[in-house]
């Protein structure tokens, strides 16, 4: 007869699924509290999103985050849910950790902090923190099945999760889902976290790509496709006057549509079928400038306009009307006013997005009404926690999503009970 002690599945205080930003940080924090932690991920490499973010330097947080008003920088059905976690683990807290590890960093603009050398420095920092907490890591390792029982194998009334993995079965008092969203499938994104939520009856908010380039109908976009690669600062907005969202950021023209920080930001607020309004010369009085140009210049309208917007843009715009393809002193006041108005309020309706393959994040996810904002535990399923991108909390471009990963992971890690 086999010894039951030898055949019993290894038992942990917590098993964490997903070795991205949130999973690594949660594992490290829990391990350093003295908990026995197992971190599992199906991919060969940890934290690929950290590795590729910020041009390889990782925009790891944002100094401008107002923890008292999450709705300023986060979207979701209830951004206020994030307040508790964000206020208990702030950008300053993570910056202190980065400094403690001797990682040099810089502020690019608008509070965005990047590693000076490489995102790899931040990954190594998180792995070192996990090592300090004696976190066990199985990678690559797939999870085949998860089951729950109200009583643990030793007969106590503590809840227990049975996890069947490629490396054998394990049990845990707590199960943390840090599996991320659907964005960038080529680096391992899957819907595993959402399927697990459904298994346990946890409600989901509809998912869609966020922080994503927008696309336009091919024929309608033809006049602008020639501008691919052109970037310029704009003000971009969407919504009604009562509920208008606007950003002052750089816009990038692509062969299929628009990208750049301005479009990535507005994409999280844009609703399919609704228009965008873009001011291509924010802060400039184009009407006044063109009127003055008419009084003193004999240049073509496009050449005069090129003093205020990029010349390629000026040429493309002038081609759209015979009234604009002439010397400025021969143009009617009405034609110049119409040109200035169109450049200041270019209205266009995207036909779609570049999808999850180009999206930086996933909007929607685990309904926050099903979670405790103090602990990230599912209120109707004891011992089951959700952190990071899998939850219906999505930050702006600029380090906000990583700060949500650190903060939600920290809140969870502090709440995890020992077995």
CSV table of C-alpha atoms in Angstrom, one decimal, residues 63-298:
chain,number,residue,atom,x,y,z
A,63,UNK,CA,3.4,60.4,-10.5
A,64,UNK,CA,0.2,62.3,-11.5
A,65,UNK,CA,-2.2,59.6,-10.3
A,66,UNK,CA,-4.8,61.1,-7.9
A,67,UNK,CA,-5.6,58.2,-5.6
A,68,UNK,CA,-8.6,60.1,-4.3
A,69,UNK,CA,-10.2,60.4,-7.7
A,70,UNK,CA,-9.6,57.1,-9.7
A,71,UNK,CA,-12.3,58.2,-12.2
A,72,UNK,CA,-9.8,60.8,-13.6
A,73,UNK,CA,-7.4,58.2,-14.9
A,74,UNK,CA,-9.3,54.9,-15.0
A,75,UNK,CA,-12.3,53.6,-16.8
A,76,UNK,CA,-14.7,50.7,-16.1
A,77,UNK,CA,-18.3,50.4,-14.8
A,78,UNK,CA,-17.1,51.6,-11.4
A,79,UNK,CA,-13.6,53.2,-11.4
A,80,UNK,CA,-14.1,54.2,-7.8
A,81,UNK,CA,-13.6,50.6,-6.9
A,82,UNK,CA,-9.9,51.1,-7.4
A,83,UNK,CA,-9.6,53.8,-4.8
A,84,UNK,CA,-9.0,51.5,-1.8
A,85,UNK,CA,-6.1,49.6,-3.4
A,86,UNK,CA,-4.6,52.6,-5.1
A,87,UNK,CA,-4.6,54.6,-1.8
A,88,UNK,CA,-2.9,51.9,0.1
A,89,UNK,CA,-0.1,51.2,-2.4
A,90,UNK,CA,0.7,54.4,-4.2
A,91,UNK,CA,3.2,55.4,-7.0
A,92,UNK,CA,5.5,56.7,-4.3
A,93,UNK,CA,5.5,53.2,-2.7
A,94,UNK,CA,6.5,51.5,-6.0
A,95,UNK,CA,9.1,54.2,-6.7
A,96,UNK,CA,10.7,53.5,-3.3
A,97,UNK,CA,11.0,49.8,-4.3
A,98,UNK,CA,12.6,50.7,-7.6
A,99,UNK,CA,15.1,53.0,-5.8
A,100,UNK,CA,15.8,50.3,-3.2
A,101,UNK,CA,16.9,48.0,-6.0
A,102,UNK,CA,19.1,50.8,-7.5
A,103,UNK,CA,17.2,51.0,-10.8
A,104,UNK,CA,17.7,54.4,-12.5
A,105,UNK,CA,14.6,55.9,-14.0
A,106,UNK,CA,13.4,59.2,-15.5
A,107,UNK,CA,10.1,61.1,-16.0
A,108,UNK,CA,9.3,61.5,-19.7
A,109,UNK,CA,6.3,63.8,-19.5
A,110,UNK,CA,2.9,64.0,-17.8
A,111,UNK,CA,4.2,62.1,-14.7
A,112,UNK,CA,5.2,59.0,-16.8
A,113,UNK,CA,8.2,57.2,-15.2
A,114,UNK,CA,10.4,54.8,-17.3
A,115,UNK,CA,13.5,52.7,-16.5
A,116,UNK,CA,16.6,54.4,-17.8
A,117,UNK,CA,18.3,51.2,-19.1
A,118,UNK,CA,15.7,48.5,-19.7
A,119,UNK,CA,12.4,47.0,-18.7
A,120,UNK,CA,14.5,43.9,-17.9
A,121,UNK,CA,15.7,45.7,-14.8
A,122,UNK,CA,12.2,45.8,-13.4
A,123,UNK,CA,11.6,42.1,-14.3
A,124,UNK,CA,14.7,41.1,-12.4
A,125,UNK,CA,13.6,43.3,-9.5
A,126,UNK,CA,10.3,41.4,-9.3
A,127,UNK,CA,12.0,38.1,-9.5
A,128,UNK,CA,14.4,39.1,-6.8
A,129,UNK,CA,11.4,40.1,-4.6
A,130,UNK,CA,9.9,36.7,-5.3
A,131,UNK,CA,13.1,35.0,-4.3
A,132,UNK,CA,13.2,37.0,-1.1
A,133,UNK,CA,9.7,35.5,-0.4
A,134,UNK,CA,10.8,32.0,-1.3
A,135,UNK,CA,8.1,31.9,-4.0
A,136,UNK,CA,8.1,28.6,-5.9
A,137,UNK,CA,7.6,29.1,-9.7
A,138,UNK,CA,6.4,26.6,-12.3
A,139,UNK,CA,6.9,27.8,-15.8
A,140,UNK,CA,6.0,26.9,-18.4
A,141,UNK,CA,3.1,25.0,-16.8
A,142,UNK,CA,-0.5,24.7,-18.0
A,143,UNK,CA,-3.5,24.4,-15.7
A,144,UNK,CA,-5.9,21.7,-16.8
A,145,UNK,CA,-8.6,22.0,-14.2
A,146,UNK,CA,-9.6,23.8,-11.0
A,147,UNK,CA,-12.0,22.5,-8.5
A,148,UNK,CA,-13.2,23.8,-5.1
A,149,UNK,CA,-14.2,22.1,-1.9
A,150,UNK,CA,-15.5,23.8,1.2
A,151,UNK,CA,-13.3,21.6,3.4
A,152,UNK,CA,-9.5,21.1,3.1
A,153,UNK,CA,-8.0,17.6,2.9
A,154,UNK,CA,-7.0,17.6,6.6
A,155,UNK,CA,-10.7,17.9,7.5
A,156,UNK,CA,-10.7,21.5,8.6
A,157,UNK,CA,-13.5,23.8,7.5
A,158,UNK,CA,-11.1,26.0,5.5
A,159,UNK,CA,-11.9,26.2,1.8
A,160,UNK,CA,-9.5,24.5,-0.5
A,161,UNK,CA,-8.7,24.7,-4.2
A,162,UNK,CA,-7.6,21.6,-6.2
A,163,UNK,CA,-5.5,22.6,-9.2
A,164,UNK,CA,-4.6,20.0,-11.8
A,165,UNK,CA,-1.4,21.2,-13.6
A,166,UNK,CA,1.0,19.8,-16.2
A,167,UNK,CA,3.4,19.1,-13.4
A,168,UNK,CA,0.8,17.4,-11.2
A,169,UNK,CA,-1.9,18.3,-8.8
A,170,UNK,CA,-1.6,20.9,-6.0
A,171,UNK,CA,-4.0,22.3,-3.4
A,172,UNK,CA,-4.3,25.7,-1.9
A,173,UNK,CA,-6.3,27.7,0.7
A,174,UNK,CA,-6.4,30.6,-1.8
A,175,UNK,CA,-6.3,30.9,-5.6
A,176,UNK,CA,-5.3,34.2,-7.2
A,177,UNK,CA,-6.2,34.9,-10.8
A,178,UNK,CA,-3.6,37.3,-12.4
A,179,UNK,CA,-4.0,36.0,-15.9
A,180,UNK,CA,-4.4,39.4,-17.6
A,181,UNK,CA,-6.7,40.2,-20.6
A,182,UNK,CA,-6.9,39.3,-24.2
A,183,UNK,CA,-4.6,42.0,-25.6
A,184,UNK,CA,-1.5,40.9,-27.6
A,185,UNK,CA,-2.1,37.2,-28.0
A,186,UNK,CA,1.3,36.6,-29.5
A,187,UNK,CA,2.9,37.0,-26.1
A,188,UNK,CA,0.5,34.5,-24.5
A,189,UNK,CA,-2.7,36.4,-23.7
A,190,UNK,CA,-5.7,34.0,-23.2
A,191,UNK,CA,-9.3,34.1,-21.9
A,192,UNK,CA,-8.4,31.6,-19.1
A,193,UNK,CA,-9.2,34.1,-16.3
A,194,UNK,CA,-12.6,34.9,-17.7
A,195,UNK,CA,-13.4,31.2,-18.1
A,196,UNK,CA,-12.4,30.4,-14.6
A,197,UNK,CA,-14.6,33.3,-13.4
A,198,UNK,CA,-17.6,31.8,-15.3
A,199,UNK,CA,-16.9,28.4,-13.8
A,200,UNK,CA,-17.5,29.9,-10.3
A,201,UNK,CA,-20.4,32.1,-11.3
A,202,UNK,CA,-18.5,35.4,-11.2
A,203,UNK,CA,-20.1,38.0,-13.5
A,204,UNK,CA,-18.2,39.6,-16.4
A,205,UNK,CA,-18.4,42.9,-18.0
A,206,UNK,CA,-18.2,42.7,-21.8
A,207,UNK,CA,-14.6,42.8,-23.1
A,208,UNK,CA,-13.2,44.9,-26.0
A,209,UNK,CA,-9.8,46.1,-27.0
A,210,UNK,CA,-8.5,49.2,-25.2
A,211,UNK,CA,-5.6,51.6,-25.9
A,212,UNK,CA,-5.8,50.5,-29.5
A,213,UNK,CA,-5.3,52.1,-32.9
A,214,UNK,CA,-8.6,53.0,-34.8
A,215,UNK,CA,-9.3,52.0,-38.4
A,216,UNK,CA,-11.4,53.6,-41.2
A,217,UNK,CA,-13.1,52.4,-44.3
A,218,UNK,CA,-10.6,51.9,-47.1
A,219,UNK,CA,-12.2,54.3,-49.7
A,220,UNK,CA,-13.0,57.0,-47.2
A,221,UNK,CA,-9.5,56.8,-45.8
A,222,UNK,CA,-7.8,56.9,-49.3
A,223,UNK,CA,-7.1,60.7,-49.1
A,224,UNK,CA,-5.3,60.3,-45.8
A,225,UNK,CA,-3.4,57.0,-46.4
A,226,UNK,CA,-0.6,59.0,-48.0
A,227,UNK,CA,0.0,60.7,-44.6
A,228,UNK,CA,1.1,57.4,-43.0
A,229,UNK,CA,4.0,58.1,-40.6
A,230,UNK,CA,3.0,61.7,-40.0
A,231,UNK,CA,2.7,62.7,-36.4
A,232,UNK,CA,1.5,65.9,-34.8
A,233,UNK,CA,0.0,67.2,-31.6
A,234,UNK,CA,-3.8,67.4,-31.6
A,235,UNK,CA,-6.8,67.7,-29.3
A,236,UNK,CA,-9.0,64.7,-29.8
A,237,UNK,CA,-12.4,64.3,-28.3
A,238,UNK,CA,-15.5,62.1,-28.3
A,239,UNK,CA,-18.9,62.1,-26.7
A,240,UNK,CA,-21.6,64.8,-26.3
A,241,UNK,CA,-21.1,68.2,-24.7
A,242,UNK,CA,-22.4,66.9,-21.4
A,243,UNK,CA,-20.2,63.8,-21.5
A,244,UNK,CA,-17.2,64.9,-23.6
A,245,UNK,CA,-13.8,63.3,-23.1
A,246,UNK,CA,-10.8,65.0,-24.7
A,247,UNK,CA,-7.0,64.5,-24.8
A,248,UNK,CA,-4.2,66.8,-25.9
A,249,UNK,CA,-1.6,64.3,-27.2
A,250,UNK,CA,0.3,63.3,-30.4
A,251,UNK,CA,-1.6,61.8,-33.3
A,252,UNK,CA,0.0,59.3,-35.8
A,253,UNK,CA,-1.4,58.6,-39.3
A,254,UNK,CA,-1.2,55.0,-40.4
A,255,UNK,CA,-2.1,53.3,-43.7
A,256,UNK,CA,-5.3,52.0,-42.2
A,257,UNK,CA,-6.3,54.8,-39.8
A,258,UNK,CA,-5.0,56.6,-36.8
A,259,UNK,CA,-2.8,55.8,-33.9
A,260,UNK,CA,-0.4,57.5,-31.5
A,261,UNK,CA,-1.0,58.4,-27.8
A,262,UNK,CA,-4.0,60.7,-28.7
A,263,UNK,CA,-5.9,57.8,-30.4
A,264,UNK,CA,-4.9,55.1,-27.9
A,265,UNK,CA,-6.3,57.3,-25.1
A,266,UNK,CA,-9.5,58.2,-26.8
A,267,UNK,CA,-10.1,54.6,-27.9
A,268,UNK,CA,-11.0,53.6,-24.3
A,269,UNK,CA,-13.9,56.1,-24.4
A,270,UNK,CA,-14.9,55.8,-28.0
A,271,UNK,CA,-18.1,53.9,-28.7
A,272,UNK,CA,-18.5,52.1,-32.1
A,273,UNK,CA,-20.6,54.1,-34.6
A,274,UNK,CA,-19.9,57.5,-32.9
A,275,UNK,CA,-17.7,60.2,-34.4
A,276,UNK,CA,-14.4,61.7,-33.2
A,277,UNK,CA,-13.6,65.4,-33.3
A,278,UNK,CA,-9.9,66.3,-33.9
A,279,UNK,CA,-8.4,69.8,-33.7
A,280,UNK,CA,-5.3,69.5,-36.0
A,281,UNK,CA,-3.9,72.8,-34.8
A,282,UNK,CA,-4.8,73.1,-31.1
A,283,UNK,CA,-4.2,76.6,-29.7
A,284,UNK,CA,-3.8,78.2,-33.2
A,285,UNK,CA,-6.1,80.8,-34.6
A,286,UNK,CA,-6.1,79.4,-38.2
A,287,UNK,CA,-8.9,81.5,-39.3
A,288,UNK,CA,-7.1,84.7,-38.3
A,289,UNK,CA,-3.8,83.4,-39.7
A,290,UNK,CA,-5.3,82.6,-43.1
A,291,UNK,CA,-7.1,85.9,-43.2
A,292,UNK,CA,-3.8,87.8,-42.5
A,293,UNK,CA,-2.0,85.6,-45.1
A,294,UNK,CA,-4.6,86.6,-47.7
A,295,UNK,CA,-3.8,90.3,-47.1
A,296,UNK,CA,0.0,90.0,-47.4
A,297,UNK,CA,0.9,86.8,-49.4
A,298,UNK,CA,0.6,85.4,-52.9
